[in-house]
Structures are given as C-alpha cells and as structure tokens.
CSV table of C-alpha atoms in Angstrom, one decimal:
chain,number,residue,atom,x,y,z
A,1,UNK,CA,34.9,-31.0,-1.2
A,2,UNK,CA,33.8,-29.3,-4.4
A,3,UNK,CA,32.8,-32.4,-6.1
A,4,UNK,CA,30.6,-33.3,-3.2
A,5,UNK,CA,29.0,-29.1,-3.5
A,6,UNK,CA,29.0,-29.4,-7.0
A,7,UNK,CA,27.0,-32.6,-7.1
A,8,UNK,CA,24.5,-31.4,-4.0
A,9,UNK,CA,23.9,-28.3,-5.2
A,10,UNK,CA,20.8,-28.9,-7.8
A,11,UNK,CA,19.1,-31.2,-4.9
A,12,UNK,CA,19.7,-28.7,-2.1
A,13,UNK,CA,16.0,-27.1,-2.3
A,14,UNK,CA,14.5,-30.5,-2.6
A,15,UNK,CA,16.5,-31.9,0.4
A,16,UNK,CA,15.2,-29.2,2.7
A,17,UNK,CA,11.7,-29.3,1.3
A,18,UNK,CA,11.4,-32.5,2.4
A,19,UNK,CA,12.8,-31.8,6.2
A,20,UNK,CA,10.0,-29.6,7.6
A,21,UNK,CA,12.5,-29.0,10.4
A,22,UNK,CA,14.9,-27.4,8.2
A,23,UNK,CA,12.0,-25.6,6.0
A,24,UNK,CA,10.6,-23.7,9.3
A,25,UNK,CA,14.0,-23.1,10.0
A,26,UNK,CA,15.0,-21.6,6.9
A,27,UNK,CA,11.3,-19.6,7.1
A,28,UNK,CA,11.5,-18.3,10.1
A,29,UNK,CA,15.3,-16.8,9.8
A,30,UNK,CA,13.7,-15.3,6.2
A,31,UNK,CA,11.1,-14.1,8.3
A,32,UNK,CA,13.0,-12.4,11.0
A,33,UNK,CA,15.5,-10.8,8.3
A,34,UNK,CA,12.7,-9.7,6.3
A,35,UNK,CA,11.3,-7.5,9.1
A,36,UNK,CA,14.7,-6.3,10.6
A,37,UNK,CA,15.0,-4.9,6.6
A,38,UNK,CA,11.3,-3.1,6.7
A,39,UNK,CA,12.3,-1.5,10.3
A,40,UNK,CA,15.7,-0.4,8.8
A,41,UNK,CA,13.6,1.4,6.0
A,42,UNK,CA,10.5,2.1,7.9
A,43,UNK,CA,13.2,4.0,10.2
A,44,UNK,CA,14.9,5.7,6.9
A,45,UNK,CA,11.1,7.3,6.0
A,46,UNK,CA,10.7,8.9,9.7
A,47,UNK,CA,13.9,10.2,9.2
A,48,UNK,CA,13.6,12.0,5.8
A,49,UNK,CA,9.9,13.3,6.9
A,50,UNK,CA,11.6,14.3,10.5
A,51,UNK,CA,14.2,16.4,8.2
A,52,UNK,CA,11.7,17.9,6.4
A,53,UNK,CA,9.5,19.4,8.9
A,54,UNK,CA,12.5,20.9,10.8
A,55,UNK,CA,13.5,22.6,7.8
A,56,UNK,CA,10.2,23.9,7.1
A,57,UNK,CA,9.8,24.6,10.3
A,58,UNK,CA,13.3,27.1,10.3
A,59,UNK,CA,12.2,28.7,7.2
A,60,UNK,CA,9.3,29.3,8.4
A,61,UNK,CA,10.3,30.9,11.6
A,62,UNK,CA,12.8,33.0,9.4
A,63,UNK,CA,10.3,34.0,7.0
A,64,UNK,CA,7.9,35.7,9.7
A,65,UNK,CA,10.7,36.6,12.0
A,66,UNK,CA,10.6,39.9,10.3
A,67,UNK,CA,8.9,41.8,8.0
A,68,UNK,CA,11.9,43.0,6.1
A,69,UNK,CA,13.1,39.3,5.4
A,70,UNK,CA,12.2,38.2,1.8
A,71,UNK,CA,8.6,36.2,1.1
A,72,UNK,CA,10.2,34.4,-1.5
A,73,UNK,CA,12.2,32.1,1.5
A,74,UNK,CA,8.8,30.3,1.9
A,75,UNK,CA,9.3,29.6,-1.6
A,76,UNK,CA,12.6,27.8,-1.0
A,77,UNK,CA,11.1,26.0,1.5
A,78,UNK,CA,8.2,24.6,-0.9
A,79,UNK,CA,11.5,23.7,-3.1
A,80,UNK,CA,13.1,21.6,0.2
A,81,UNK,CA,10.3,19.7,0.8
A,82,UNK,CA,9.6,19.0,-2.5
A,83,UNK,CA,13.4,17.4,-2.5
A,84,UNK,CA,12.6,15.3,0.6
A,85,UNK,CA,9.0,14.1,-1.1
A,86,UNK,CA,11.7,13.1,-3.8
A,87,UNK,CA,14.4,11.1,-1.7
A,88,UNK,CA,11.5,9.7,0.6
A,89,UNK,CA,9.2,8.3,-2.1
A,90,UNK,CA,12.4,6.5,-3.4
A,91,UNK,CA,13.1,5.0,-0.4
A,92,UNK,CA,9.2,4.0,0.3
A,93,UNK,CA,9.9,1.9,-2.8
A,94,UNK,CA,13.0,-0.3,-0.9
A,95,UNK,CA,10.4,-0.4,2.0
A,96,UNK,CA,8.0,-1.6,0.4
A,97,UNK,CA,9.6,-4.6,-1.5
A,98,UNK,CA,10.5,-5.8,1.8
A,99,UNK,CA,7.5,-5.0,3.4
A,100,UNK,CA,5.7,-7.4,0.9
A,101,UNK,CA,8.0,-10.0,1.3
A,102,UNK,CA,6.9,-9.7,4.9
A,103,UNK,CA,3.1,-9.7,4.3
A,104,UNK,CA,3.4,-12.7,1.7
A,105,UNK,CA,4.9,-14.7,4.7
A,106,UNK,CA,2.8,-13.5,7.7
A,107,UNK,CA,-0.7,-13.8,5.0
A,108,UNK,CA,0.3,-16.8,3.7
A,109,UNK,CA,2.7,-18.9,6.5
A,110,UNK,CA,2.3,-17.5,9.8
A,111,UNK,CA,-2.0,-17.1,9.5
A,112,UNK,CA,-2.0,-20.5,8.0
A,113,UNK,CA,-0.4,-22.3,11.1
A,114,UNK,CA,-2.3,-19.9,13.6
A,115,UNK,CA,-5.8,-20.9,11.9
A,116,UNK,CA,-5.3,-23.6,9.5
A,117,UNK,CA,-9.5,-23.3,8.8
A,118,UNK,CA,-8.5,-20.5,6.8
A,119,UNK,CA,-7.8,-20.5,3.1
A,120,UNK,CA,-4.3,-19.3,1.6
A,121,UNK,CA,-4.6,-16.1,0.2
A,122,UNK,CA,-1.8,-16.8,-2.6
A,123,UNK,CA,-1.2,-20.7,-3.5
A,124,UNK,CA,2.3,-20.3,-5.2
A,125,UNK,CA,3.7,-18.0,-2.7
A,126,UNK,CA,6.6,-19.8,-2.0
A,127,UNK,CA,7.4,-19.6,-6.0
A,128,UNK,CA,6.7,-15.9,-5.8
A,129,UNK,CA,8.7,-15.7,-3.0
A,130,UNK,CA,11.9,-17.6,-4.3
A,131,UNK,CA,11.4,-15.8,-7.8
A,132,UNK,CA,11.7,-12.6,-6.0
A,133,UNK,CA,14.8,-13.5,-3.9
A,134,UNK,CA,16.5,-14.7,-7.4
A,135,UNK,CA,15.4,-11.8,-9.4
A,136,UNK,CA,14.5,-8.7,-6.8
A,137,UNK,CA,12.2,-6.1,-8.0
A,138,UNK,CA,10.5,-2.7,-7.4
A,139,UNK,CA,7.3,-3.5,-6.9
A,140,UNK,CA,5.6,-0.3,-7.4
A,141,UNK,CA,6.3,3.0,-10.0
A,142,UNK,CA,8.1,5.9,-8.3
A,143,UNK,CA,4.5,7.7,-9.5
A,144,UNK,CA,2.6,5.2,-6.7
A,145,UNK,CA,5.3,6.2,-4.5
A,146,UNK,CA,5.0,10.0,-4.6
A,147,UNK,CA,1.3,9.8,-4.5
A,148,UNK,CA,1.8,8.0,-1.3
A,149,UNK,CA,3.6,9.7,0.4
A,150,UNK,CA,1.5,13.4,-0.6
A,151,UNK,CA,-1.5,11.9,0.7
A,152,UNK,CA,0.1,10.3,3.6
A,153,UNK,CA,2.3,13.3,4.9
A,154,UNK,CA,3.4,16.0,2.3
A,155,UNK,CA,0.2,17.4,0.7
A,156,UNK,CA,-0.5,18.9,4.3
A,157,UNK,CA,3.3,19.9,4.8
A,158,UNK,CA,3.0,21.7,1.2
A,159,UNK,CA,-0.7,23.4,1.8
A,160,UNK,CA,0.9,25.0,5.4
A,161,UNK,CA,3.9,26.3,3.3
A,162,UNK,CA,1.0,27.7,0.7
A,163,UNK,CA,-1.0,29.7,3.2
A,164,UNK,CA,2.4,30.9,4.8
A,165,UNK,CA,3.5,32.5,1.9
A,166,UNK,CA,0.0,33.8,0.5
A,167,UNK,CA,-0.1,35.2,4.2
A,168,UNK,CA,3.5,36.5,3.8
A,169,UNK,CA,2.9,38.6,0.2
A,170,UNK,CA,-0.5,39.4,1.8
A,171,UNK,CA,-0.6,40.5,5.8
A,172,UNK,CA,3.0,41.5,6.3
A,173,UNK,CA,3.2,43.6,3.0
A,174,UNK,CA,0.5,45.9,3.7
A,175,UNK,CA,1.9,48.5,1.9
A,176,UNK,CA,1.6,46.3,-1.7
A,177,UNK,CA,-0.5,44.8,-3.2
A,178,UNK,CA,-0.3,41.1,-3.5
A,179,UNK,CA,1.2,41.1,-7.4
A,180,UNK,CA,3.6,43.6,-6.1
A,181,UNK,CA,4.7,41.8,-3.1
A,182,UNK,CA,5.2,38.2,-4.9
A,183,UNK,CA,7.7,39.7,-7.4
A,184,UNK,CA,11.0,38.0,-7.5
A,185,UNK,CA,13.9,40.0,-8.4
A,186,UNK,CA,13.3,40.4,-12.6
A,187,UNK,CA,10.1,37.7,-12.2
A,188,UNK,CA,7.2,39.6,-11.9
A,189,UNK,CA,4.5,39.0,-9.0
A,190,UNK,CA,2.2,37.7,-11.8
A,191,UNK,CA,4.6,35.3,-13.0
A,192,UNK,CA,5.5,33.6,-9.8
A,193,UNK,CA,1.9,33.5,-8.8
A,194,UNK,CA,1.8,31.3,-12.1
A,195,UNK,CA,4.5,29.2,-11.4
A,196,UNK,CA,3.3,28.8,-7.8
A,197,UNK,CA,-0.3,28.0,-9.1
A,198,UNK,CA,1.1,25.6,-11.5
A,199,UNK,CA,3.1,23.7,-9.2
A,200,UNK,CA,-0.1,23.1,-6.6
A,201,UNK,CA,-2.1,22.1,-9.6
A,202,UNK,CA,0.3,19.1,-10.1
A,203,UNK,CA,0.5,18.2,-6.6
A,204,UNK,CA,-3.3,18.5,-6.3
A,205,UNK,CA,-3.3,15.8,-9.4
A,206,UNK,CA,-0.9,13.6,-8.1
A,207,UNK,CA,-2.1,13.0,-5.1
A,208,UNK,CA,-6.1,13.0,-6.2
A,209,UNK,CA,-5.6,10.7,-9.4
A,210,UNK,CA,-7.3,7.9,-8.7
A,211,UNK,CA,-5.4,4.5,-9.3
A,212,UNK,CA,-5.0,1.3,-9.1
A,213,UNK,CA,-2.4,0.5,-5.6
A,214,UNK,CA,0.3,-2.0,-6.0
A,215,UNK,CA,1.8,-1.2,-2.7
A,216,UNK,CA,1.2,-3.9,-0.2
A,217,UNK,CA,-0.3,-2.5,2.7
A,218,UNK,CA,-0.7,-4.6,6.4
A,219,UNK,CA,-4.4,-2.8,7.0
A,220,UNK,CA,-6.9,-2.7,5.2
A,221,UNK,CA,-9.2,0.7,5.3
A,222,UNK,CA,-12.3,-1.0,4.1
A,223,UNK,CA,-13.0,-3.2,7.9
A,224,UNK,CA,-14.2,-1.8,10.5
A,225,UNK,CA,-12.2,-1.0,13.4
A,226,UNK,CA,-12.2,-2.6,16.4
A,227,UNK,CA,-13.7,-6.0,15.3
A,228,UNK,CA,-11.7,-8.0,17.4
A,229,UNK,CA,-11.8,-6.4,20.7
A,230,UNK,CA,-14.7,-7.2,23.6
A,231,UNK,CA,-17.1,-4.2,24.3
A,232,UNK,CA,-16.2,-2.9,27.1
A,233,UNK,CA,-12.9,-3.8,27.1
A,234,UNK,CA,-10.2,-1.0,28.5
C-alpha cells in the first residue's frame, strides 16, 4: 500500500487534470468549502460590530442617565470600540483570504462556464489558486483592514461617541465651562481635549488616506446599479 501511494503521489494532480469529471468534482467541493469559510467569517464581523454597538450603546445610556455620572465614561466607550475596530479588522483579514479564493473561482470558473463568450479575468488562476492552498497568505495589511472597516462602520460609531461626550462636558455641565468639565482626575480639561483631538485626527487619516485596495471586493462601486434588471420590473 505505501509503495503503490508513494509511487502515485507526484502524478496525482496530473491524473485528475486529465479527468474533467474528477476536476469539476474536486472544484466544486473547493468551491462549496470556500464559501462555508467566508460565511463562518462574514458571521464573526457581525458579531464583533453587533458587540460593539451594544456596548456603546450601555455606556451611552449610563453616561446621560444622570448628570452626576462622570463624562469621562464616554471616553471609555471611544476606548471599547476602538478594541473591537482592533479584533474586527483582524478578522476582516481571514475573511478576506477566503473571500478571494471565492471570487477567483466564481470570476474565473463559474462566469466562464455560464458565458463562455467572455474572457478570463486571470489566466493562471488555477496556479494562483494552488500556490495559495500550499503556501496561505494575508492578503491585505492590517492598515487596509482598519481603514475598511472605519469607513465601512466605525468612523460613524466613533463621531456619535464624539458629539456625546462634547455634548456631555458641554449641556449637562452648565455650571463649567467646557475645559473645566473635561478634566480627568489630575489630567487637566485641556489636556484630554488634546488627547481626544489627537486621537480623531488619526482616525480621520486613516480612514481618508487615499490608497491603493488589495481587498477583493464581489461589487464594484464604479457600475451603475440596476443594469441588469427590466424597467419596470417590480
């Protein structure tokens, strides 16, 4: 038995190349475990974003449920999110190394047989493809990923936690002025509005820096919508 694996083994690939039955065989159960693995992950970035708006969401409700309750709680929950923007851009990395295993297939196997008048949009796919299953790699930076994700969901979730807490040191401190009221402890008001400030300005460069995506993405922004439908069409 291990002679006969032994001497099979470098001639494997080439015998199922040449059976087409056992190529689309072998393509579509790559396929189907492919996209079972982007669901998994695609599920795994709801969750972390689901976590992070209920948390906001608590502090939130804490911060303003009283006027005696410290401002600087909003602060803590610009630190929480932060954390999930953390764990969820690392995750939109795993996602999206199987999502563009996915998109190599559907772009390059599945629209092929659909409409074979169409051109292939990668010619050595199925090298690219195998290379990646023998060596798997991140295909974009965690930088990418974090941009992504801000522009996508967390820029939004951190600008409400902004104008909560400038509302906070502002409308339900009447009796300070804003310096007074965003003091810390020790820290004085100025010095947390710097740190505060600081911290927007990077978020507000991450996200707004333009460059070059490596993510794989299934639409494509620059099409207009509803190409394919009939006018008229309900």
């Amino acid at each position: 038995m291990s002679e006969r694996t032994e001497g099979s083994s470098p001639d494997i690939g080439a015998e199922i190349e040449g059976d087409v039955t056992d190529m689309t065989s072998i393509l579509g159960d790559t396929y189907r475990g492919e996209l079972d693995r982007e669901t998994t992950w695609r599920g795994r970035l709801d969750q972390t974003t689901s976590w992070a708006v209920t948390v906001m969401a608590a502090i939130l409700t804490w911060a303003f449920s009283s006027p005696d309750n410290p401002h600087y709680i909003v602060l803590v929950g610009v630190l929480a999110v932060g954390l999930f923007l953390l764990i969820e851009s690392r995750r939109y990395r795993d996602y999206d190394v199987y999502r563009s295993r996915v998109r190599l297939i559907q772009e390059n196997l599945l629209a092929e047989a659909i409409d074979p008048s169409g051109s292939v949009e990668r010619r050595n796919w199925r090298t690219e493809l195998g290379e990646d299953y023998r060596t798997p790699t991140m295909k974009i930076t965690l930088g990418e990923a974090v941009a992504n994700r801000l522009r996508r969901i967390y820029f939004a979730l951190l600008v409400v936690l902004l104008l909560a807490w400038l509302f906070r040191i502002t409308a339900f401190a009447a009796s300070e002025s804003p310096l007074e009221a965003a003091s810390v402890g020790a820290l004085s008001g100025a010095v947390v509005l710097a740190v505060v400030g600081a911290f927007y300005a990077a978020v507000v460069a991450i996200t707004l820096w333009p460059r070059e995506r490596k993510a794989k993405g299934e639409f494509r922004e620059d099409e207009k919508a509803g190409e394919w439908k009939d006018d008229g069409v309900d």
